[in-house]
Each structure stands twice: as C-alpha cells, then as structure tokens.
XYZ file of C-alpha atoms in Angstrom:
495
model
C -0.128 0.111 0.111
C 2.981 2.257 -0.176
C 1.051 4.311 -3.200
C -1.655 5.401 -0.644
C -1.927 8.950 0.894
C -2.143 9.172 4.851
C -5.861 10.173 4.046
C -6.582 7.949 1.615
C -4.718 4.681 3.475
C -7.242 5.736 6.139
C -10.305 5.878 3.832
C -9.412 2.364 2.318
C -9.065 0.381 5.973
C -12.259 2.306 6.686
C -13.773 0.727 3.821
C -12.188 -2.719 4.692
C -14.163 -2.707 7.559
C -17.508 -2.430 6.182
C -17.111 -5.756 4.439
C -17.217 -7.165 8.020
C -19.970 -5.138 8.969
C -22.212 -6.034 5.513
C -21.055 -9.810 6.154
C -22.241 -9.632 10.009
C -25.498 -7.349 9.003
C -27.333 -10.203 6.730
C -25.786 -13.458 5.082
C -26.932 -12.585 1.353
C -23.988 -10.002 1.291
C -21.763 -10.705 -1.782
C -23.676 -13.309 -3.470
C -21.858 -14.909 -6.201
C -24.525 -14.466 -8.709
C -26.854 -11.255 -8.991
C -29.434 -12.514 -11.573
C -33.004 -11.373 -13.035
C -31.540 -7.638 -12.756
C -33.423 -5.118 -15.742
C -31.179 -2.915 -17.805
C -31.334 0.880 -16.722
C -31.586 1.515 -20.198
C -34.718 -0.120 -20.648
C -36.163 1.444 -17.314
C -35.088 4.725 -19.087
C -36.875 4.003 -22.559
C -40.234 2.733 -21.104
C -41.326 5.139 -17.902
C -39.045 8.740 -19.265
C -42.785 9.988 -20.336
C -44.448 9.734 -16.581
C -45.126 12.886 -15.325
C -43.375 14.493 -12.842
C -44.500 13.407 -8.994
C -45.569 10.364 -10.560
C -45.718 6.359 -8.880
C -46.193 3.893 -11.415
C -46.464 1.385 -8.688
C -44.441 -0.989 -11.192
C -41.227 -3.115 -8.812
C -37.669 -3.470 -10.465
C -34.427 -5.076 -9.878
C -31.617 -3.179 -10.974
C -27.820 -3.519 -10.242
C -25.001 -1.085 -10.692
C -22.223 0.865 -9.269
C -22.621 3.720 -7.501
C -21.425 6.764 -8.801
C -21.640 9.493 -6.034
C -24.562 9.767 -3.343
C -25.695 12.544 -1.451
C -27.905 12.896 1.737
C -30.417 15.548 1.838
C -32.516 15.452 5.542
C -34.897 12.532 5.319
C -33.942 11.994 1.756
C -30.843 10.666 0.092
C -29.939 9.751 -3.213
C -27.222 7.591 -5.309
C -26.695 7.653 -9.466
C -26.682 3.580 -9.983
C -24.481 3.174 -13.595
C -25.185 -0.284 -15.024
C -23.426 -1.252 -18.544
C -26.456 0.560 -20.587
C -26.995 3.665 -18.552
C -27.382 5.709 -15.331
C -30.600 6.627 -12.692
C -31.063 7.849 -10.116
C -32.108 6.063 -7.211
C -34.073 7.614 -4.034
C -33.874 6.372 -0.216
C -36.739 7.611 1.972
C -34.716 7.167 5.230
C -38.564 7.876 7.375
C -40.364 4.976 4.740
C -37.252 2.125 5.019
C -36.792 -0.500 7.572
C -33.775 -0.058 9.891
C -31.989 -2.885 8.808
C -32.550 -2.124 4.628
C -31.251 1.589 5.685
C -27.925 0.540 7.223
C -27.384 -0.639 4.143
C -27.600 2.399 2.023
C -25.930 4.380 5.208
C -22.495 2.603 4.528
C -22.521 2.543 0.764
C -19.911 4.466 -0.833
C -19.266 5.822 -4.163
C -17.778 2.858 -5.989
C -19.431 0.075 -4.176
C -21.837 -2.391 -6.684
C -24.949 -3.591 -5.703
C -28.424 -4.602 -6.521
C -31.565 -2.301 -5.558
C -35.268 -3.485 -5.982
C -37.466 -0.506 -5.613
C -40.488 1.455 -7.547
C -40.015 3.074 -10.744
C -41.164 7.185 -10.191
C -40.426 10.361 -11.168
C -39.417 12.899 -8.418
C -41.107 16.331 -8.225
C -38.635 17.960 -10.368
C -38.443 15.727 -13.377
C -36.071 13.064 -12.433
C -36.628 9.519 -13.476
C -35.743 7.505 -10.257
C -36.215 3.912 -8.422
C -37.685 4.441 -4.952
C -35.543 1.765 -2.996
C -37.301 -0.754 -0.986
C -34.748 -3.214 -0.425
C -30.645 -3.438 -1.664
C -28.182 -6.187 -1.520
C -23.979 -5.292 -1.390
C -22.235 -6.917 -4.622
C -18.735 -6.038 -3.847
C -17.021 -3.329 -2.723
C -14.634 -0.523 -3.743
C -12.034 -0.035 -1.341
C -10.908 3.213 -2.832
C -12.118 6.402 -4.158
C -13.461 7.360 -7.246
C -12.899 10.598 -8.856
C -14.860 13.284 -7.131
C -17.278 14.047 -9.735
C -18.166 12.856 -13.136
C -16.576 13.196 -15.702
C -13.633 14.126 -13.079
C -10.876 12.082 -14.832
C -9.310 14.425 -17.457
C -5.479 13.980 -17.158
C -4.792 11.662 -19.869
C -1.514 9.902 -18.203
C -4.050 8.732 -15.152
C -6.660 8.017 -18.014
C -4.833 5.628 -20.042
C -3.057 3.786 -16.879
C -5.869 3.132 -14.793
C -8.302 2.744 -17.946
C -10.735 0.760 -15.527
C -11.348 3.879 -13.656
C -11.793 6.168 -17.033
C -14.277 4.084 -19.023
C -16.142 4.086 -15.310
C -16.613 7.796 -14.726
C -16.218 9.068 -18.816
C -18.603 7.479 -20.733
C -17.545 8.584 -24.353
C -14.272 6.365 -23.746
C -16.669 3.363 -22.978
C -18.781 4.056 -25.959
C -15.798 4.436 -28.201
C -14.487 0.378 -27.249
C -18.674 -0.349 -27.999
C -18.315 0.946 -31.085
C -15.218 -0.294 -32.234
C -16.775 -3.780 -31.215
C -19.441 -3.380 -33.201
C -16.911 -2.258 -36.656
C -15.259 -5.292 -36.174
C -18.396 -7.427 -36.086
C -19.449 -5.940 -39.235
C -16.286 -5.890 -41.052
C -16.547 -9.988 -40.080
C -20.309 -10.171 -41.329
C -19.546 -8.217 -44.865
C -16.064 -10.219 -44.972
C -18.637 -13.425 -44.808
C -21.600 -12.396 -46.592
C -18.750 -12.054 -49.954
C -18.186 -15.785 -49.602
C -14.912 -15.448 -47.301
C -13.725 -17.421 -44.899
C -11.994 -16.457 -41.482
C -8.649 -17.868 -40.663
C -5.971 -18.210 -38.327
C -2.181 -17.927 -39.330
C 0.908 -18.341 -36.802
C 1.619 -14.896 -34.557
C 5.235 -16.575 -33.655
C 6.759 -16.386 -36.877
C 10.130 -17.950 -38.121
C 11.062 -15.193 -40.383
C 9.445 -11.305 -39.603
C 7.616 -10.914 -43.335
C 4.755 -9.614 -45.550
C 5.403 -6.078 -44.929
C 8.648 -3.520 -44.441
C 9.285 -3.205 -40.694
C 10.898 -3.468 -37.978
C 9.790 -6.606 -35.830
C 10.206 -7.700 -32.273
C 12.365 -10.598 -30.916
C 11.724 -13.273 -29.144
C 13.196 -17.194 -28.570
C 11.384 -19.566 -28.924
C 13.325 -22.426 -25.525
C 11.909 -25.780 -27.164
C 13.141 -25.361 -29.966
C 15.992 -23.491 -29.493
C 15.841 -20.338 -32.012
C 14.942 -17.172 -32.543
C 11.257 -16.065 -33.566
C 9.626 -12.615 -34.746
C 6.106 -11.122 -33.559
C 4.294 -10.819 -36.703
C 4.683 -7.228 -38.622
C 1.931 -8.707 -41.027
C 0.091 -12.501 -41.864
C 0.116 -11.925 -45.536
C 2.723 -14.833 -46.856
C 0.796 -17.346 -44.703
C -2.646 -16.051 -46.030
C -0.967 -16.274 -49.681
C 0.255 -19.877 -49.062
C -3.886 -20.263 -48.144
C -4.506 -19.429 -51.649
C -2.214 -21.842 -52.954
C -3.247 -24.326 -51.349
C -6.541 -23.944 -52.922
C -8.968 -21.385 -50.547
C -9.964 -18.306 -52.768
C -11.415 -16.170 -50.398
C -8.859 -15.308 -47.171
C -9.061 -12.502 -44.410
C -7.896 -12.684 -40.761
C -8.702 -9.959 -38.481
C -6.179 -10.334 -35.580
C -3.034 -8.526 -34.078
C 0.141 -7.308 -35.447
C 3.458 -5.557 -33.692
C 5.897 -3.537 -35.304
C 9.137 -2.555 -33.160
C 8.416 1.284 -33.860
C 6.980 4.773 -32.961
C 4.658 5.698 -30.992
C 2.618 8.810 -31.925
C -1.049 9.924 -32.391
C -2.138 7.105 -35.131
C 0.885 4.515 -34.688
C 1.056 2.130 -31.866
C 3.432 -0.990 -31.862
C 0.570 -3.088 -31.322
C -2.622 -2.645 -33.340
C -5.146 -4.152 -35.050
C -5.314 -4.829 -39.333
C -7.842 -7.530 -41.223
C -5.852 -9.047 -44.367
C -7.648 -10.432 -47.019
C -6.637 -12.339 -50.212
C -9.421 -13.525 -53.323
C -7.976 -15.129 -56.159
C -8.927 -14.435 -59.593
C -8.913 -10.759 -59.390
C -7.036 -7.812 -59.415
C -6.571 -4.352 -57.422
C -9.366 -2.658 -58.782
C -11.350 -5.354 -57.403
C -9.989 -5.067 -54.041
C -10.631 -0.851 -54.120
C -14.444 -2.072 -55.266
C -14.601 -3.790 -52.041
C -12.728 -2.189 -49.618
C -15.547 1.146 -50.560
C -18.212 -1.216 -50.422
C -17.213 -2.458 -46.864
C -16.577 0.834 -45.296
C -20.156 2.168 -46.227
C -21.696 -1.206 -45.114
C -20.385 0.211 -42.021
C -21.537 3.072 -42.705
C -24.971 2.169 -43.438
C -25.009 -0.350 -40.439
C -24.026 1.995 -37.905
C -26.413 4.993 -38.905
C -23.643 7.527 -39.879
C -24.024 10.098 -42.202
C -21.783 10.221 -45.611
C -20.279 13.380 -44.881
C -18.440 12.987 -41.745
C -16.503 15.242 -39.392
C -13.180 14.835 -37.822
C -11.598 16.964 -35.553
C -11.335 19.986 -37.819
C -11.593 18.637 -41.274
C -15.002 17.139 -42.790
C -14.914 14.760 -45.041
C -17.703 13.625 -47.712
C -17.679 9.630 -47.979
C -20.393 9.279 -50.646
C -19.201 6.800 -53.544
C -17.730 6.689 -55.813
C -14.356 7.273 -53.684
C -11.323 9.099 -55.826
C -8.589 6.979 -57.367
C -5.625 8.984 -58.514
C -1.996 8.051 -59.914
C 0.677 9.029 -56.699
C 2.825 10.616 -60.064
C -0.022 12.702 -61.143
C -0.529 14.015 -57.618
C 3.053 14.602 -57.679
C 3.149 16.091 -60.504
C 0.198 18.474 -59.655
C 1.761 19.597 -56.649
C 4.682 20.628 -58.051
C 3.474 21.725 -61.640
C 6.258 19.516 -63.091
C 5.035 16.618 -64.999
C 6.481 13.106 -64.066
C 6.286 9.866 -65.007
C 7.146 6.374 -64.750
C 10.083 6.909 -67.018
C 11.314 9.969 -66.712
C 15.276 11.802 -66.365
C 15.519 11.746 -62.642
C 18.286 14.717 -63.127
C 15.678 16.659 -65.202
C 13.648 16.046 -62.349
C 15.721 16.984 -59.585
C 16.418 20.076 -61.625
C 12.923 21.203 -62.256
C 12.430 20.291 -58.666
C 15.366 22.473 -57.308
C 13.732 26.001 -56.172
C 10.203 24.329 -54.636
C 12.164 21.973 -52.111
C 13.607 22.936 -48.634
C 15.376 19.515 -48.389
C 17.188 17.935 -51.292
C 15.547 14.508 -51.842
C 17.723 11.006 -51.010
C 16.258 9.464 -53.416
C 18.236 7.357 -56.233
C 15.295 6.166 -58.814
C 12.485 8.356 -60.327
C 10.320 5.391 -58.297
C 11.657 6.720 -54.735
C 11.993 10.507 -55.608
C 7.563 10.279 -56.259
C 6.786 8.313 -53.091
C 9.510 10.817 -51.317
C 7.274 13.690 -52.644
C 4.319 12.265 -51.651
C 5.003 11.275 -47.833
C 6.815 14.250 -47.485
C 4.583 16.962 -49.017
C 1.263 15.125 -49.868
C -0.729 12.374 -47.976
C -1.410 14.729 -44.602
C -3.374 16.755 -46.699
C -5.099 14.376 -48.481
C -8.598 14.732 -46.544
C -12.107 12.862 -48.729
C -11.200 9.469 -48.949
C -8.652 8.609 -51.649
C -7.429 5.410 -53.494
C -3.649 6.763 -54.090
C -2.454 3.978 -56.984
C 0.377 3.589 -59.071
C 2.847 2.897 -56.185
C 7.179 2.145 -57.409
C 8.305 -1.076 -57.416
C 10.944 -0.140 -54.871
C 8.753 0.240 -51.812
C 6.289 -2.815 -52.965
C 8.394 -5.974 -52.965
C 5.184 -8.269 -53.449
C 2.657 -6.060 -55.902
C 2.715 -7.020 -59.664
C 4.265 -4.971 -61.908
C 1.918 -2.875 -64.360
C 2.577 -4.279 -67.676
C 2.879 -1.157 -69.294
C 4.692 0.652 -66.954
C 7.865 -0.450 -65.792
C 8.672 0.230 -62.389
C 5.474 1.070 -61.176
C 3.224 -1.589 -59.253
C -0.670 -2.721 -59.423
C -0.854 -1.280 -55.842
C -3.054 1.325 -53.663
C -3.412 2.929 -50.437
C -6.250 4.472 -48.904
C -6.185 8.099 -47.261
C -8.482 9.811 -45.511
C -8.163 12.888 -43.209
C -4.718 12.548 -43.702
C -4.272 9.027 -42.766
C -3.417 5.879 -44.183
C -6.599 3.214 -43.488
C -5.524 0.889 -46.378
C -3.115 -1.056 -48.421
C -3.814 -3.551 -51.207
C -2.221 -4.664 -54.609
C -2.439 -6.893 -57.331
C -0.066 -9.752 -55.910
C 2.843 -10.757 -57.035
C 2.673 -14.500 -58.264
C 6.049 -14.664 -60.253
C 8.365 -17.276 -58.229
C 11.667 -15.759 -59.556
C 10.682 -12.142 -59.988
C 9.974 -12.401 -56.553
C 13.189 -14.380 -55.257
C 14.995 -11.133 -56.904
C 12.816 -8.601 -55.242
C 13.619 -10.223 -51.378
C 17.026 -10.770 -52.538
C 17.194 -6.795 -52.887
C 15.641 -6.043 -50.107
C 18.088 -8.391 -48.532
C 21.084 -6.612 -49.534
C 19.321 -3.104 -48.328
C 19.175 -4.718 -45.071
C 22.564 -6.084 -44.619
C 23.785 -2.690 -45.299
C 22.173 -1.680 -42.366
C 18.144 -0.867 -43.261
C 15.800 -2.678 -40.065
C 13.025 -2.292 -42.195
C 14.201 -3.926 -44.992
C 12.362 -7.170 -45.598
C 14.078 -10.979 -45.103
C 14.618 -13.400 -47.756
C 12.192 -15.944 -47.349
C 12.771 -19.075 -49.432
C 9.916 -21.334 -48.221
C 7.237 -18.365 -49.138
C 9.743 -18.609 -52.705
C 9.278 -22.436 -53.179
C 5.083 -21.851 -52.522
C 4.727 -19.448 -55.161
C 6.746 -22.042 -57.018
C 3.485 -24.477 -57.021
C 1.582 -21.623 -58.361
C -0.332 -18.497 -57.108
C -3.757 -17.863 -58.800
C -3.743 -14.105 -59.554
C -4.697 -12.942 -56.555
C -5.874 -9.324 -55.160
C -4.810 -8.479 -51.420
C -5.784 -5.680 -49.159
C -4.443 -4.548 -45.589
C -7.614 -2.859 -43.865
C -6.179 -0.873 -40.146
C -8.533 -1.108 -37.553
C -7.393 1.342 -35.324
C -7.262 4.475 -37.781
C -10.639 3.295 -39.173
C -12.490 3.249 -35.543
C -10.444 7.016 -34.895
C -12.167 8.517 -37.658
C -15.585 7.058 -36.953
C -15.926 8.306 -33.250
C -13.794 11.585 -33.847
C -10.676 10.072 -31.637
C -7.771 12.350 -32.662
C -5.481 9.814 -30.733
C -4.915 5.722 -31.353
C -4.454 5.266 -27.725
C -8.341 6.061 -27.455
C -9.712 3.869 -29.171
C -7.337 0.924 -27.780
C -8.539 -0.122 -24.534
C -5.625 -0.535 -22.832
C -2.633 1.593 -24.919
C 1.364 0.845 -24.703
C 2.916 3.313 -21.561
C 6.087 3.146 -20.464
C 6.218 2.198 -16.647
C 6.222 4.631 -14.231
C 9.271 3.470 -12.439
C-alpha cells in the first residue's frame, strides 16, 4: 500500500471494515451471482415520459456501480450506473426498515449493489427508483474521482483505464463502437464469401511488410522467432493451397515509434481473393466501409477534428505520379529522367531529396508533401516497385506496381495490390531487400525461401488487402489519438 497517501490509507481501512459489517448484517451480502436485474436503459426508454411526481406502482430489480451519493434530510439519492446507462435511486429514510437503511448508510461511491424499488419520477422531473431493499455485491476500497467527468488527466486515464471507463462515458462508448465495427467487418467479409482463418503470430521470419519486428526466443526449439508484422505470406500460402477467399482479423506488431496514429501493437484485417486484381479490391474496400456507415447510421459527410470529408461513393482514385506532378507543377512519369526532374524541383524544395530512382523520388515527395493533406477518402494508386516488394508490376509502366493505399483525413487506412505471382521475380525482389538489410536498413524485408517455394507451385492471380482497424475507428468516433480507441494502450512503466 505504498502508493497511498495518509488520507487514502485511512479511507481504505474504513471501507475494508465495512466488508465485515455487511457480512454480519445479513448472510445475503456479496452473493456469487445476481440474476433477474433489468437494464437501466430499458427502464429509461419505457418510463421517461411519465409525469413529474408520478409513482408507477411498478417494482423493478436493478444492479450497478454507485457513482455518487448525496443526502438531504430524510431523503438521500445515489446515481447507479450499469452497462447500459445511469439512473437515480431515491432512499426515503422515514419509510424504510432500519436494517435496510443501514445498507444505504454504509454504501460508498464505487460500490456495486443490487436495488429493488419502484419506478417513479421526482417532483423535479428526475426518473428514479424508490428503493425498498438492496444487496451489496462488491465493495470498492478506493474512492472514485470526485466528479462525473472528473478523470481528465490523460496519463491517469490510460494507466487506470478501468476508472476512465467508469467515469467517462465517451471512452466506454468508443470501445463499444469499435466492437460493432469489427463485427460488421466480419459480417461483410463472410457475406462476400470469405472464410476467416488464423495464421501464426510467432513466425520464424518477419515477413509480409517492410517494418522492424519484435524478437523473442523459442526455448523448446532453441531459435529466435518474431511477432508477426503481417499475416500476409501465410494467407497467400492458403491461396496456393486452394482457398480462394480468406481473411484474418487480428493483432500485428511493429517495433517502431508511438504517436497519434501509430501503436507498436495494432489491429488489422487482411484479405486475399483469387482471380481478382487491385481494382476489385478497391471496390470491396469502398463497399465494406459504406456498409459500416449504413449499419452504424452514420452520415456520409463526416467530421473529424477540424475537417469534414464526404464519404459518398464513388471515392477518388488517382495515381501517385499524378498527385506529385500536380503538387509541384512538373510532369513526372514512370520513365522520367531523374536528373531533369531534380533540376525542375530544385527551387521548390527545402531539402534535397535523397532518392536515387524516379520511383523513390515520387514516393518521397508524396510522403513528405502530399499524404497528410488528403482529407476526403482517396485511393492513391501506382506505387513504385522499390517500396512494393509483393505487388505485381504494371505491364505498361516499368517500375510501377498495381498497388493502392486508401487515405482519409491525412491517415493511411488501407493498403492493397495485385499480388506478385512470379516466383523468380519475387525471389529477386527479396534478394534486393536482403541486400538493403545487410547495409543497415532494419525495416527491409528478409529473404523467405519457403514462401518462394510455395509460389513455385502456382499462386493464382490474387488481390490482397490490409485494412487498419484502429485508424478507421478513430475517424468514425472522432478521436484524434490511437490510444483513445485501444482499451489498454502501451505506456512506459511509471518507475
């Protein structure tokens, strides 16, 4: 109890003593279950229109956590919160058996209780439950933050997330909406004929994306393994194996920075469909998102922080080369001379680009000057081959792949492409990535001979997708930080 102040320790000890008091008061204290209670939300919906001062004569059993209690002479009031809502409980001290009154006189904020009482509305118009009896279900030994909305310090909110959920309804609502979104994604994918699968989270090679992995050691097999940075290569092995539509929704891990839109542990939905290309995947993503909007009852014109975007179909689809050319008023194509382009851009850039190929130059300019300013949902297409080791090359534009990323409000929401199916080209691209890793690029991809061998058995034309759940939830719930949409975000230990 070293983290207690003196006053907090005294409160803790006083509340602890009440456990014995309640047990001595009745053998019904602290039951192992409590069934038959009605949701507070249902009571509010059915009885909110009753007149002020009206007594319904209807008794109801409720349960929940005491947020605060207050006393005014012969009457006392407490606010009770369950999973669906909050309601006032009224205690008339002059018209309650002494033993029952002792319960209410010894309850504290934070206690979990069950209450039997009559549905009524006070003269001031507050829908209430006039208590007849109660049961203590669990004792809170610590005090809740003093006021409703009293827990606002972000550090405290995320370290003691359970308190945040108790006293800040918006925090709890965000996690509830997140759950709905995940279920809707699953419903949509299954309706489209996809099957949900599971692939290894611990992998012998960190593959499927360009990122730095978390490393661990497998004691029984005595070799290093990695938390997956993507499920991609295993999902494509399933396509080789004859599954034509698969998806996986789960955690991926990247040992990288933390900021407003990045968490080292995040949730992604990846899908692969045989015999389609990136265009069909874009269609699917747009349909899936609009289905979620519809099911959640959201307007297509969506506000997020200080911006507003229209998510009505169809969404814009535009080449990265076109966006960069328009931004700098210089025509840049897949086969442009990089020296001439550098010269044309020289007076427009603060820093000299480091890129050594036209593809990398376009990608660098897009990342640094354009992507953060994309507000309305936009599919950016034609990614350079240098940053797309698993995407199929455009047959008409050398060095350009059939890859897209979906952006909205300056954030990347999805990444997809026509999958590379040529085993020899895949092997060559992975060798180039391995060379970059050997030169010190920790995020470069590793060679994966087993995956190349799988491709040698034949991967059909395939469209693949990675969809970021957390950022999508951020946008739909109007939360500027990824930490708000995670039940328990990563924090550095206090000590």
